Coordinates of C-alpha atoms in Angstrom, one line a residue:
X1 CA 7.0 -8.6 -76.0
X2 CA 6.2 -7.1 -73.0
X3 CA 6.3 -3.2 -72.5
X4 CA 9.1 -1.8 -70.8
X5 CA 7.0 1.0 -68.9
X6 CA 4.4 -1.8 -68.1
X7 CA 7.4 -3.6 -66.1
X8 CA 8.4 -0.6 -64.7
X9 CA 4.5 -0.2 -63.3
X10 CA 4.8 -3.9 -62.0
X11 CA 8.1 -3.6 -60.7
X12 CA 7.0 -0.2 -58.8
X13 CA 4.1 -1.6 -57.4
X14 CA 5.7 -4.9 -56.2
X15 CA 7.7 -2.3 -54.2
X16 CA 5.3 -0.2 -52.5
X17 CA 3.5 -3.5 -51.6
X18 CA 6.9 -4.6 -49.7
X19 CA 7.2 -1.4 -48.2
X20 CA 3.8 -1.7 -47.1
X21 CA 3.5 -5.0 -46.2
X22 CA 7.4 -4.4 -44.1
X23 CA 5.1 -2.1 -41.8
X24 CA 6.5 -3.0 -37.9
X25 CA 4.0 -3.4 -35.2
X26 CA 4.3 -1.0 -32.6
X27 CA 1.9 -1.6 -29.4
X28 CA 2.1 0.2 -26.2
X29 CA 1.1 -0.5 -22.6
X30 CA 0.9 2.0 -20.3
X31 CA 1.1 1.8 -16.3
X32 CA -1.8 3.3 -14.4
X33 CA -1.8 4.5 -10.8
X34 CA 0.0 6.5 -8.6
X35 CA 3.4 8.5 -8.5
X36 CA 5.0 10.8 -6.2
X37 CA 6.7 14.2 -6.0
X38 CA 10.3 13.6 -6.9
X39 CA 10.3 10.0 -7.8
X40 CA 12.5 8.7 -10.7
X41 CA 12.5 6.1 -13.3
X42 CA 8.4 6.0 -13.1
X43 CA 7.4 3.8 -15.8
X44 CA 5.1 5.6 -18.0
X45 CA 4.8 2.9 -20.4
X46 CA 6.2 -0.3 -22.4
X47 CA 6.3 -0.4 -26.3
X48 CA 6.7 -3.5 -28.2
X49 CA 8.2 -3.4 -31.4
X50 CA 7.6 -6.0 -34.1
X51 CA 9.7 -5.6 -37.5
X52 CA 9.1 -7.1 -40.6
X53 CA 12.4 -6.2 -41.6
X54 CA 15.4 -4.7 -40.4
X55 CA 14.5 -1.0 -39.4
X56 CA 17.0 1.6 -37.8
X57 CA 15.2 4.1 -35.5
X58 CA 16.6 7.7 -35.0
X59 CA 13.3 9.0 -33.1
X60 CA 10.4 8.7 -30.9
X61 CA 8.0 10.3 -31.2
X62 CA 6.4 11.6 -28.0
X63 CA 3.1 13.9 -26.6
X64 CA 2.9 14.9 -23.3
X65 CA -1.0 14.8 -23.5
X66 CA -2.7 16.8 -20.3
X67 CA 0.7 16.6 -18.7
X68 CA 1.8 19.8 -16.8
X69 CA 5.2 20.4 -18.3
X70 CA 6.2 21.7 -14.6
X71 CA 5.5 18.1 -13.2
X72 CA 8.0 16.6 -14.8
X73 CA 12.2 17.1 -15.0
X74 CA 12.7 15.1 -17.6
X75 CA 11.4 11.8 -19.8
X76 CA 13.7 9.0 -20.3
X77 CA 13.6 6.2 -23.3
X78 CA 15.4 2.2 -22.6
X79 CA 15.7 -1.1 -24.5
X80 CA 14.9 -3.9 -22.5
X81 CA 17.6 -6.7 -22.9
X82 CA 15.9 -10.4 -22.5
X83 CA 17.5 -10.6 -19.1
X84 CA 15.3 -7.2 -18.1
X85 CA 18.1 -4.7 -17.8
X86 CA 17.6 -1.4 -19.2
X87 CA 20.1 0.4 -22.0
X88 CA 19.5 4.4 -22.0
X89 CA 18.7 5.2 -25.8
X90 CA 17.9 8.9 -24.6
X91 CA 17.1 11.8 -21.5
X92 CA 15.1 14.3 -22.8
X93 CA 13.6 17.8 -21.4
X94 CA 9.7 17.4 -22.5
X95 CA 8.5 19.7 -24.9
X96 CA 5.1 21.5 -24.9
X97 CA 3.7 19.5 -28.2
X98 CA 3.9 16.4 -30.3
X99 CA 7.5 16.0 -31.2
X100 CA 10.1 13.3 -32.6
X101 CA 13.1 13.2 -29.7
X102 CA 16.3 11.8 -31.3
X103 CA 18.0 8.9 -30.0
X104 CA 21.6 8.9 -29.0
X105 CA 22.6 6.8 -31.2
X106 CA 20.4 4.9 -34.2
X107 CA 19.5 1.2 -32.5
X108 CA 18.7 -1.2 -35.4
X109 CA 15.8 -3.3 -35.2
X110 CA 15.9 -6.8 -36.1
X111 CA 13.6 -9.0 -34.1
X112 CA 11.1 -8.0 -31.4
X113 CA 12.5 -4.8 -29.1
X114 CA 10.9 -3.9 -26.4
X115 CA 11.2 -0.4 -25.1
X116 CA 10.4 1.8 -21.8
X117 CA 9.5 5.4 -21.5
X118 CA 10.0 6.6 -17.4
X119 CA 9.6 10.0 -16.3
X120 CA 11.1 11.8 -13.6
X121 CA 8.8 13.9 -11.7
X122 CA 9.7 17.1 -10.3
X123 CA 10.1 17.8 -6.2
X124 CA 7.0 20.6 -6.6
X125 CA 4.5 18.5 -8.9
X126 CA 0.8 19.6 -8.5
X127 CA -0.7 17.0 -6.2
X128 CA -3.8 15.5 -8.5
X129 CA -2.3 16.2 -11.6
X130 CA -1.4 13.2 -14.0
X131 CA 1.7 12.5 -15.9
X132 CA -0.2 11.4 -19.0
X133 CA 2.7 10.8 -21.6
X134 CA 2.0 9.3 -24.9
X135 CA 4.5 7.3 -26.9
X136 CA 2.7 8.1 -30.0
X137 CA 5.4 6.3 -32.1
X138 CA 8.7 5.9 -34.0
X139 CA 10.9 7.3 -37.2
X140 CA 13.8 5.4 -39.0
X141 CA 16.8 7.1 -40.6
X142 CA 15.1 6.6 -44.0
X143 CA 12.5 9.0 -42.9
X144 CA 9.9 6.2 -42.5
X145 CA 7.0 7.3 -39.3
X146 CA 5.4 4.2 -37.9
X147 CA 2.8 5.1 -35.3
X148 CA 1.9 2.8 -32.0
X149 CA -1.4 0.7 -31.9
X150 CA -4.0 3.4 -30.3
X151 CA -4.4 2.1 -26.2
X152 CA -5.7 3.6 -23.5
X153 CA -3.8 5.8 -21.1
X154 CA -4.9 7.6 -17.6
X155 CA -1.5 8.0 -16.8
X156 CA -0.4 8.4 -13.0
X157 CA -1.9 10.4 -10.8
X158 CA 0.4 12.3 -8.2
X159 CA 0.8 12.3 -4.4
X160 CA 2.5 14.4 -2.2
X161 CA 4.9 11.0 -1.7
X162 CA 4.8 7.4 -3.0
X163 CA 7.5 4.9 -2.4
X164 CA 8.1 1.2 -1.9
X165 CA 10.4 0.5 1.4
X166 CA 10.1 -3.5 0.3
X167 CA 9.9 -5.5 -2.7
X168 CA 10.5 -9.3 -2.9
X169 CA 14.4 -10.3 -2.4
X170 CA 14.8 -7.0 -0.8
X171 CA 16.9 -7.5 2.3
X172 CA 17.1 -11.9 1.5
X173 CA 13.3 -11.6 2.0
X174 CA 10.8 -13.6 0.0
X175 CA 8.3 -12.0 1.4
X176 CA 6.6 -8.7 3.1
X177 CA 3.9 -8.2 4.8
X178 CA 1.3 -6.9 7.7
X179 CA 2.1 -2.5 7.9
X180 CA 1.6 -0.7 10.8
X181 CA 2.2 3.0 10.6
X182 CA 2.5 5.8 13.7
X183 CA 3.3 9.5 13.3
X184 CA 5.6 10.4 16.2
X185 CA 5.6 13.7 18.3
X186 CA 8.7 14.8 17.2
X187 CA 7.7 14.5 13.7
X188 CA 8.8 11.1 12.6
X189 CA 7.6 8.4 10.9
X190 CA 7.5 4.6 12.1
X191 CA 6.6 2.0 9.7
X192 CA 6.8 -1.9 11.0
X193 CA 5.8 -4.9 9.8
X194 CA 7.1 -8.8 9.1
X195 CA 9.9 -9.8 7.1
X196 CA 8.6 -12.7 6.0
X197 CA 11.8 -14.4 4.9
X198 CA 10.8 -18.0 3.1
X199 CA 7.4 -17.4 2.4
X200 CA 3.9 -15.4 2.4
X201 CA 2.7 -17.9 5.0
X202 CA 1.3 -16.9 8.4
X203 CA 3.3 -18.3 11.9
X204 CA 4.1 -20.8 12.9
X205 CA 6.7 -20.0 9.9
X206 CA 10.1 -18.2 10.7
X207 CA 9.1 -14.5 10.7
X208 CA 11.0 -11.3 12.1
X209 CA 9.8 -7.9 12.5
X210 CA 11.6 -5.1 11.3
X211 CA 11.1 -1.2 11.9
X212 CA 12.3 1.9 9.6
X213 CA 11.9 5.5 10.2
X214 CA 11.5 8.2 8.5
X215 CA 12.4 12.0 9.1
X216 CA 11.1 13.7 6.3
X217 CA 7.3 12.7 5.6
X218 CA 7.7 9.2 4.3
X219 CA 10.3 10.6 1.2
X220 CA 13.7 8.7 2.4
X221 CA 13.9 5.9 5.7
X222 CA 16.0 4.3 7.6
X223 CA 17.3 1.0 7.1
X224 CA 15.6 -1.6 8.7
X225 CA 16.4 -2.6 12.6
X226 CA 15.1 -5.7 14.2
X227 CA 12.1 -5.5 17.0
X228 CA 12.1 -9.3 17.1
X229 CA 14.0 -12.5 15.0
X230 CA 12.5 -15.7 14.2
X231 CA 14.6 -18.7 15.2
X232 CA 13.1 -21.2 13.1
X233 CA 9.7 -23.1 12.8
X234 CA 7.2 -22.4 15.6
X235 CA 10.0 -20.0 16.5
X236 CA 8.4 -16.9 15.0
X237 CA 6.7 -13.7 15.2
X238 CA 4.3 -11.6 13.4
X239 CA 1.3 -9.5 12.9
X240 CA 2.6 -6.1 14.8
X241 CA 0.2 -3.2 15.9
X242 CA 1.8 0.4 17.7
X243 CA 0.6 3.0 20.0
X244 CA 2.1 5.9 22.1
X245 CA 2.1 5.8 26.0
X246 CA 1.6 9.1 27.5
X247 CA 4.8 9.5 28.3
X248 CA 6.1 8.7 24.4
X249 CA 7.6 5.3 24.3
X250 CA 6.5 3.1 21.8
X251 CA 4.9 -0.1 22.6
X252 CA 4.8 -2.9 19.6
X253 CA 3.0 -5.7 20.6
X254 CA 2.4 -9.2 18.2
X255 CA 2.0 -12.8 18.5
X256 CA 5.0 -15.6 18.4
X257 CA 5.1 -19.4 18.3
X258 CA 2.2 -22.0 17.0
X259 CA -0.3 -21.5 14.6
X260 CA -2.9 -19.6 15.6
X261 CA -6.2 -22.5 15.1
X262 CA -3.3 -24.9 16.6
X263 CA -2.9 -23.3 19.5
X264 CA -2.8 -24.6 22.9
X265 CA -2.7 -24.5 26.6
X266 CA 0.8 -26.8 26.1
X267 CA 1.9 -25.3 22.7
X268 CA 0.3 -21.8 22.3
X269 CA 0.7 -19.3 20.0
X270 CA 2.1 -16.2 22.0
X271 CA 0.9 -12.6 22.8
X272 CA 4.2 -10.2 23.6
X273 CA 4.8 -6.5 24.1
X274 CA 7.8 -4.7 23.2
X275 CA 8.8 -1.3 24.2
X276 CA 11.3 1.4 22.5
X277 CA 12.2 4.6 24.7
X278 CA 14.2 6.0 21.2
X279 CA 11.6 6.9 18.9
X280 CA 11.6 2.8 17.4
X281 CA 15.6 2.7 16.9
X282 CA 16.1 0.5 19.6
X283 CA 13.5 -2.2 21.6
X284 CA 13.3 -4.6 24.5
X285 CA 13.4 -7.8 24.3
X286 CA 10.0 -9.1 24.0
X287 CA 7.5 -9.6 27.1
X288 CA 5.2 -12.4 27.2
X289 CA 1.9 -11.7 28.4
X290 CA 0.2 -14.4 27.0
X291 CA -1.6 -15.6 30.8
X292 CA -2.8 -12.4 31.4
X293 CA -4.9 -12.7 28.0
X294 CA -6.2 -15.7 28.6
X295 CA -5.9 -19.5 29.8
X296 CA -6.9 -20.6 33.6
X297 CA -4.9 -17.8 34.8
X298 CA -6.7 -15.0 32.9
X299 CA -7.6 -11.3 34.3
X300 CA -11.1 -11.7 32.7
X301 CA -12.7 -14.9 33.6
X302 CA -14.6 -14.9 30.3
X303 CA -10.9 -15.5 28.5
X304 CA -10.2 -18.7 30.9
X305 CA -11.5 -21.0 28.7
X306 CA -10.1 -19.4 25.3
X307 CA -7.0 -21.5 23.6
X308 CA -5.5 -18.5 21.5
X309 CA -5.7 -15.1 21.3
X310 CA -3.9 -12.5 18.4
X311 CA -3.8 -9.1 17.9
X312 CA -5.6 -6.6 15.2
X313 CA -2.3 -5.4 13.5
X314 CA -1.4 -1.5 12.6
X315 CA -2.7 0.9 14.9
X316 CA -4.1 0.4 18.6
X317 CA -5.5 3.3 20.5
X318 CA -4.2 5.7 23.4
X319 CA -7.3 7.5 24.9
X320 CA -7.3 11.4 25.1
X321 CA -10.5 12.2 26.7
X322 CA -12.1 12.4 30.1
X323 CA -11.2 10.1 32.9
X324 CA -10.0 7.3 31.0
X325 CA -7.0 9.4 29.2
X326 CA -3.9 7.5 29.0
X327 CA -5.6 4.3 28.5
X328 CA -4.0 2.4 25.9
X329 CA -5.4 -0.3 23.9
X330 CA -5.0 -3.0 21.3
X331 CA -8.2 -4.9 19.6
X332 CA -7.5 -9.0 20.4
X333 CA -9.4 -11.7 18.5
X334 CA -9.9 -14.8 21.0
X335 CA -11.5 -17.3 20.9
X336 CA -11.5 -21.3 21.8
X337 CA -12.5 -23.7 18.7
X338 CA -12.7 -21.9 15.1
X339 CA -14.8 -18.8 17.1
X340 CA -13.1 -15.7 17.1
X341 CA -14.3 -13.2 19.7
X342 CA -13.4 -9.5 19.7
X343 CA -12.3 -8.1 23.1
X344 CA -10.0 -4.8 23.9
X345 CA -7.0 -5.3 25.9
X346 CA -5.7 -2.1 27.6
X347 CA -3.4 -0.9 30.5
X348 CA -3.3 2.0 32.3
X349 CA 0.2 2.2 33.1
X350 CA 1.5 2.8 29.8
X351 CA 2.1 -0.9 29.0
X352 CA 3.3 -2.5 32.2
X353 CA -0.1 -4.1 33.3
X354 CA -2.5 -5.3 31.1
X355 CA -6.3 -6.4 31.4
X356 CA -9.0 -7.6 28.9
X357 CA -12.4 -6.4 28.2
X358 CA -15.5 -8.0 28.5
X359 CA -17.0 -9.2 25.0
X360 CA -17.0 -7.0 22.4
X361 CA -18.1 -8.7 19.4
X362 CA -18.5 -12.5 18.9
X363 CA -18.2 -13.9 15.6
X364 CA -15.3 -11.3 14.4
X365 CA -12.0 -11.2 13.5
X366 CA -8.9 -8.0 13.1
X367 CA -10.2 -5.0 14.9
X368 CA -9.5 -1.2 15.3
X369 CA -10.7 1.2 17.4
X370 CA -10.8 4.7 18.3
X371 CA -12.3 7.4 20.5
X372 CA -15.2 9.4 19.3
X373 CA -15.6 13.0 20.3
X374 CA -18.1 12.6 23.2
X375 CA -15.2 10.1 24.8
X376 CA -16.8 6.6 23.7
X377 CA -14.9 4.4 21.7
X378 CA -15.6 2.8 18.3
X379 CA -14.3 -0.5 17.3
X380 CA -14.6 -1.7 13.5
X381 CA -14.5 -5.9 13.0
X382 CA -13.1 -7.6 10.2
X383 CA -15.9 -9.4 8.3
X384 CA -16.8 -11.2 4.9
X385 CA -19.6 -8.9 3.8
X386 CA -20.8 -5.8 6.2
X387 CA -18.1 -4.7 7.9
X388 CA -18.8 -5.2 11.8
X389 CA -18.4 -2.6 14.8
X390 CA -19.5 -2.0 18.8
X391 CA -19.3 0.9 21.1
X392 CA -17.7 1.4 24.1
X393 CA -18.6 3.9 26.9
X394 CA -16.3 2.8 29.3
X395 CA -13.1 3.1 28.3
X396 CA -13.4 0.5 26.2
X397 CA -14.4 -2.4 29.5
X398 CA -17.8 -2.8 28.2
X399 CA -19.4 -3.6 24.8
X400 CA -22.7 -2.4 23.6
X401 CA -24.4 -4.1 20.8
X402 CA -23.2 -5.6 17.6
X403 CA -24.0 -3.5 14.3
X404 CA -23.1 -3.6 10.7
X405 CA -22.2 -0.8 8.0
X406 CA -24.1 -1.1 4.9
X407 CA -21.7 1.1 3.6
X408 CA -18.7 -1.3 3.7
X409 CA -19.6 -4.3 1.8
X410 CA -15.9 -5.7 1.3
X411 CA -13.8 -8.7 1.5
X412 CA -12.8 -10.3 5.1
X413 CA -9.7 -8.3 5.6
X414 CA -8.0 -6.3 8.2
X415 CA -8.0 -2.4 7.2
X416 CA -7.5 0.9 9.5
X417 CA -9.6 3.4 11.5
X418 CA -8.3 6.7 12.8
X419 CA -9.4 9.8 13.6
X420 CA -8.3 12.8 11.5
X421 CA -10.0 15.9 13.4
X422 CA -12.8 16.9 15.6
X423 CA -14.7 20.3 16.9
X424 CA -13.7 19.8 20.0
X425 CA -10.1 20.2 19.1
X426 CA -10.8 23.4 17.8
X427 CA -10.9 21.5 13.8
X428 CA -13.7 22.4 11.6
X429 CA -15.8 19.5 11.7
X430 CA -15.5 15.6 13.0
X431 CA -13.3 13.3 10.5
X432 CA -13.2 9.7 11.0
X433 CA -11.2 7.7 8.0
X434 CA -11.0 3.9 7.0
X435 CA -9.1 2.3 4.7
X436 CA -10.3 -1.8 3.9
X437 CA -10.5 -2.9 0.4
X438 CA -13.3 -1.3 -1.5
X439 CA -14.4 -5.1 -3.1
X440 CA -14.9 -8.7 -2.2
X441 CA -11.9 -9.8 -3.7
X442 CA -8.3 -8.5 -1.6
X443 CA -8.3 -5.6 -4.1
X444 CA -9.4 -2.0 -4.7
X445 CA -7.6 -0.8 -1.4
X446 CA -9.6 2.4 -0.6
X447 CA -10.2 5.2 2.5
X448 CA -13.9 6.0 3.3
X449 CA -14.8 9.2 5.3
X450 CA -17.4 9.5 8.2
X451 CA -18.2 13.3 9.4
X452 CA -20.9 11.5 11.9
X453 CA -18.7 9.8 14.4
X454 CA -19.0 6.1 12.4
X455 CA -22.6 6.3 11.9
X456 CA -22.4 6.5 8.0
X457 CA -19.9 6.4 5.5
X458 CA -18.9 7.9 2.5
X459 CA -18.1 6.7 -1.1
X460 CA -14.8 6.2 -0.7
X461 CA -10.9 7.1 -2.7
X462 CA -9.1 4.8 -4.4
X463 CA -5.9 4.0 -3.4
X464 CA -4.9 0.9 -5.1
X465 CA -7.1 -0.2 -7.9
X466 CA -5.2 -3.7 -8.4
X467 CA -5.0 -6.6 -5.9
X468 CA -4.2 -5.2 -2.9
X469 CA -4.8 -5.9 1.2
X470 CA -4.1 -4.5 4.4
X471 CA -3.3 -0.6 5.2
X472 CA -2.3 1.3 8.2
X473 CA -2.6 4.8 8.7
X474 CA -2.2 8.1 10.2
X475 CA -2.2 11.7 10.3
X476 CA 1.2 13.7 10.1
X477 CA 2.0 16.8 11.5
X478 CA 1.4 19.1 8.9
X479 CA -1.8 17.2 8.5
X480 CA -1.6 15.4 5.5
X481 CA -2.6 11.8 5.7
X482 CA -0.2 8.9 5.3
X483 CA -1.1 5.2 4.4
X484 CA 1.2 1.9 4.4
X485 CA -0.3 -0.8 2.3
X486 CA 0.0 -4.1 0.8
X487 CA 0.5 -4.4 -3.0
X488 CA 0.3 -7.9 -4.6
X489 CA 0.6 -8.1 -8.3
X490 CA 2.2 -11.4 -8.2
X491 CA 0.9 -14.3 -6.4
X492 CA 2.3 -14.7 -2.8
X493 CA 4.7 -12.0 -3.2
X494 CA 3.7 -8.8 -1.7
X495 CA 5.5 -5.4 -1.8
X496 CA 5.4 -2.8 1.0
X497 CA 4.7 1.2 0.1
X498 CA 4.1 4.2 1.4
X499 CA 1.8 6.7 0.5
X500 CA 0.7 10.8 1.6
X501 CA -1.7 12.5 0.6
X502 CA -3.6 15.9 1.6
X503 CA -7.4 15.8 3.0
X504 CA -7.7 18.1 0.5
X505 CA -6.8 15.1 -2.6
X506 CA -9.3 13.1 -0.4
X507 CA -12.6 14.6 -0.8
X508 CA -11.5 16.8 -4.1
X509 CA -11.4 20.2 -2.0
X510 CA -14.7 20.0 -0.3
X511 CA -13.5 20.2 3.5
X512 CA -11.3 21.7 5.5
X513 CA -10.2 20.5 9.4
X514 CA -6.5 21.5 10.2

């Protein structure tokens, strides 16, 4: 006969064992990067919940880690349906230490939940300072605390602004791609690029390009307006760069038409200017200066054998310096065969004549250029290894030389170059930046910083650790620094943000220009 206070020992143990073995799996994934002052809903983390049995939750528990409380206005907590929409289980005011924040109502757990913790961050957050928030776990009305699978979390790091203008779908859009990005005298901010509607592909697909503006340093824009519509295969345009005629229009000029390796004298791909008088709310219909670039007809006899020609997209140049000021130009890539040849076309009637350079650098690809302090001009060439650049002391006519920077060791991939300040502008010291990705994979977006007029370069900031391609920039009026840039975390299907950020974030506080 068995001993009733032996079964009650095997019946007890039996329990704790189901108890123990009814333990739920909670893992966490947390979201790394970058955030910006005001934005809301940014996903701190995901938490996956695996039962063993049916478990109600009344709490989560929560730390705010390094977190600033200031930062932040308040933490929300979602279930994820299995068709990705979100059910609010709970808004909460961050507290300054570990603590269980109730739910609104218990949610019973049955089969795998997956959760999402997003933070709203507040209008005046410290610029540098990360929202670090750790979901550290979760309590059940029984009083039972299950604690998340430890994972690593740097948490996102905040800018003075981050936000997307395009995702995929947006606007009936598959697709996004090629930023170019001008500060405006009046304060604004123009932001172009393609809408690439069925696809990532390059022309001769249908492509538009599309302009918003912004009025208050990249935090809201406009909706989009048209520059140019595709009509169709081989009916396209694409790969838009911008710069500022002395008298302030805009000129926005891109290529249209075949493919570029396709192209010929019969069925070319096209070079075209547009022009907006209204700060990029309204353009011209496109001008097609193709047979000034090149062909039999060509202002620079070297071009008169060239097949194609497209241009370096983002930025182009307007000269401020010496006899040449006023001079605007855009870096072209021309070439006859596979050969791509880097030349500058320029006008000096603020976009109503054009003429091309003599050879600038052979074997190159996207360009961008700008004026050093002594009045020359720096162009930087897109290559697969050492980046590529030549100098220009004539207002950008001639070409001398063909060097490489050791510094830039990076994927073949069209990037930026602008000048931030210079002494003789009354600034501090002379500030070149470049953004390119930092890798030899189209990843690792990131700006380098040259205080010797291009000669060297410094280690560069990361701007986008994950796969990521080109960038545009430029220097607002208050003098923080903004950046438009590819992301890719899908394949083909690239998203469009914005970024600005202070010199200051750049180097970490170790110069000062404006």
């Amino acid at each position: 006969m068995i001993h009733k206070r032996f079964l009650f020992c095997i019946f007890s143990c039996f329990a704790a064992f189901s108890v123990f073995a009814a333990v739920p799996q909670v893992t966490v994934k947390y979201a790394s990067g970058y955030t910006g002052r005001g934005n809301n809903d940014e996903l701190i983390c995901e938490v996956l919940i695996v039962p063993e049995r049916e478990l109600v939750i009344d709490s989560f528990l929560l730390d705010p880690g390094d977190t600033e409380l200031s930062d932040l206005r308040s933490l929300k907590v979602s279930a994820v349906s299995s068709e990705g929409n979100e059910d609010v289980l709970g808004v909460y005011a961050v507290q300054d230490s570990r603590a269980f924040y109730r739910v609104d109502s218990p949610v019973t757990v049955s089969s795998p939940l997956m959760l999402r913790l997003r933070a709203d961050v507040s209008g005046d957050a410290e610029e540098g300072n990360r929202i670090s928030v750790v979901f550290a776990g979760v309590r059940t009305v029984d009083g039972f605390e299950y604690m998340a699978d430890e994972a690593d979390s740097e948490g996102l790091e905040i800018l003075l602004c981050r936000r997307r203008l395009y995702a995929p779908g947006d606007y009936g859009s598959r697709n996004w791609r090629i930023p170019a990005l001008l500060a405006l005298p009046d304060g604004a901010l123009l932001a172009v690029n393609d809408k690439r509607k069925y696809n990532e592909t390059d022309l001769p697909e249908d492509i538009d390009i599309v302009a918003r503006r912004s009025l208050d340093n990249g935090h809201t824009w406009s909706e989009p307006v048209d520059i140019v519509v595709g009509q169709g295969y081989k009916k396209g345009f694409g790969d838009p760069a911008l710069a500022l005629t002395p008298d302030g229009d805009i000129l926005c000029v891109f290529v249209g038409g075949n493919y570029l390796w396709a192209s010929t004298v019969e069925d070319p791909q096209c070079s075209y200017v547009a022009r907006s008088c209204d700060g990029g709310m309204t353009w011209s219909a496109p001008e097609n200066i193709t047979s000034v670039l090149w062909g039999e007809n060509a202002v620079n006899p070297q071009c008169r054998k060239y097949t194609y020609s497209f241009f370096g997209s983002g930025n182009g140049l307007t000269l401020k310096r010496g006899k040449y000021a006023g001079r605007v130009l855009f870096a072209a890539a021309m070439g006859p065969a596979s050969n791509l040849n880097n030349h500058a076309v320029y006008s000096d009637d603020g976009g109503r004549t054009w003429n091309v350079s003599d050879l600038a650098f052979e074997g190159g690809d996207e360009a961008k250029m700008v004026e050093l302090s002594d009045g020359r001009i720096l162009m930087s060439i897109r290559r697969t290894g050492h980046r590529g650049y030549s100098i220009s002391s004539d207002g950008g006519v001639t070409w001398e030389g063909q060097g490489l920077w050791p510094e830039m060791n990076t994927n073949a991939c069209n990037g930026d170059m602008i000048r931030y300040s210079s002494i003789d502008c009354g600034d501090d010291a002379n500030l070149l930046l470049h953004s390119i990705p930092n890798s030899m994979e189209r990843r690792n977006v990131s700006v380098f910083c040259s205080y010797d007029e291009g000669q060297t370069w410094c280690s560069p900031k990361v701007i986008c650790s994950g796969k990521s391609v080109y960038s545009s920039m430029t220097v607002l009026p208050d003098g923080t620094i903004g950046i438009y840039l590819e992301e890719n975390p899908e394949p083909e299907d690239c998203s469009l943000w914005f970024m600005n950020f202070s010199l200051d974030w750049l180097q970490g506080g170790n110069f000062k220009a404006h």
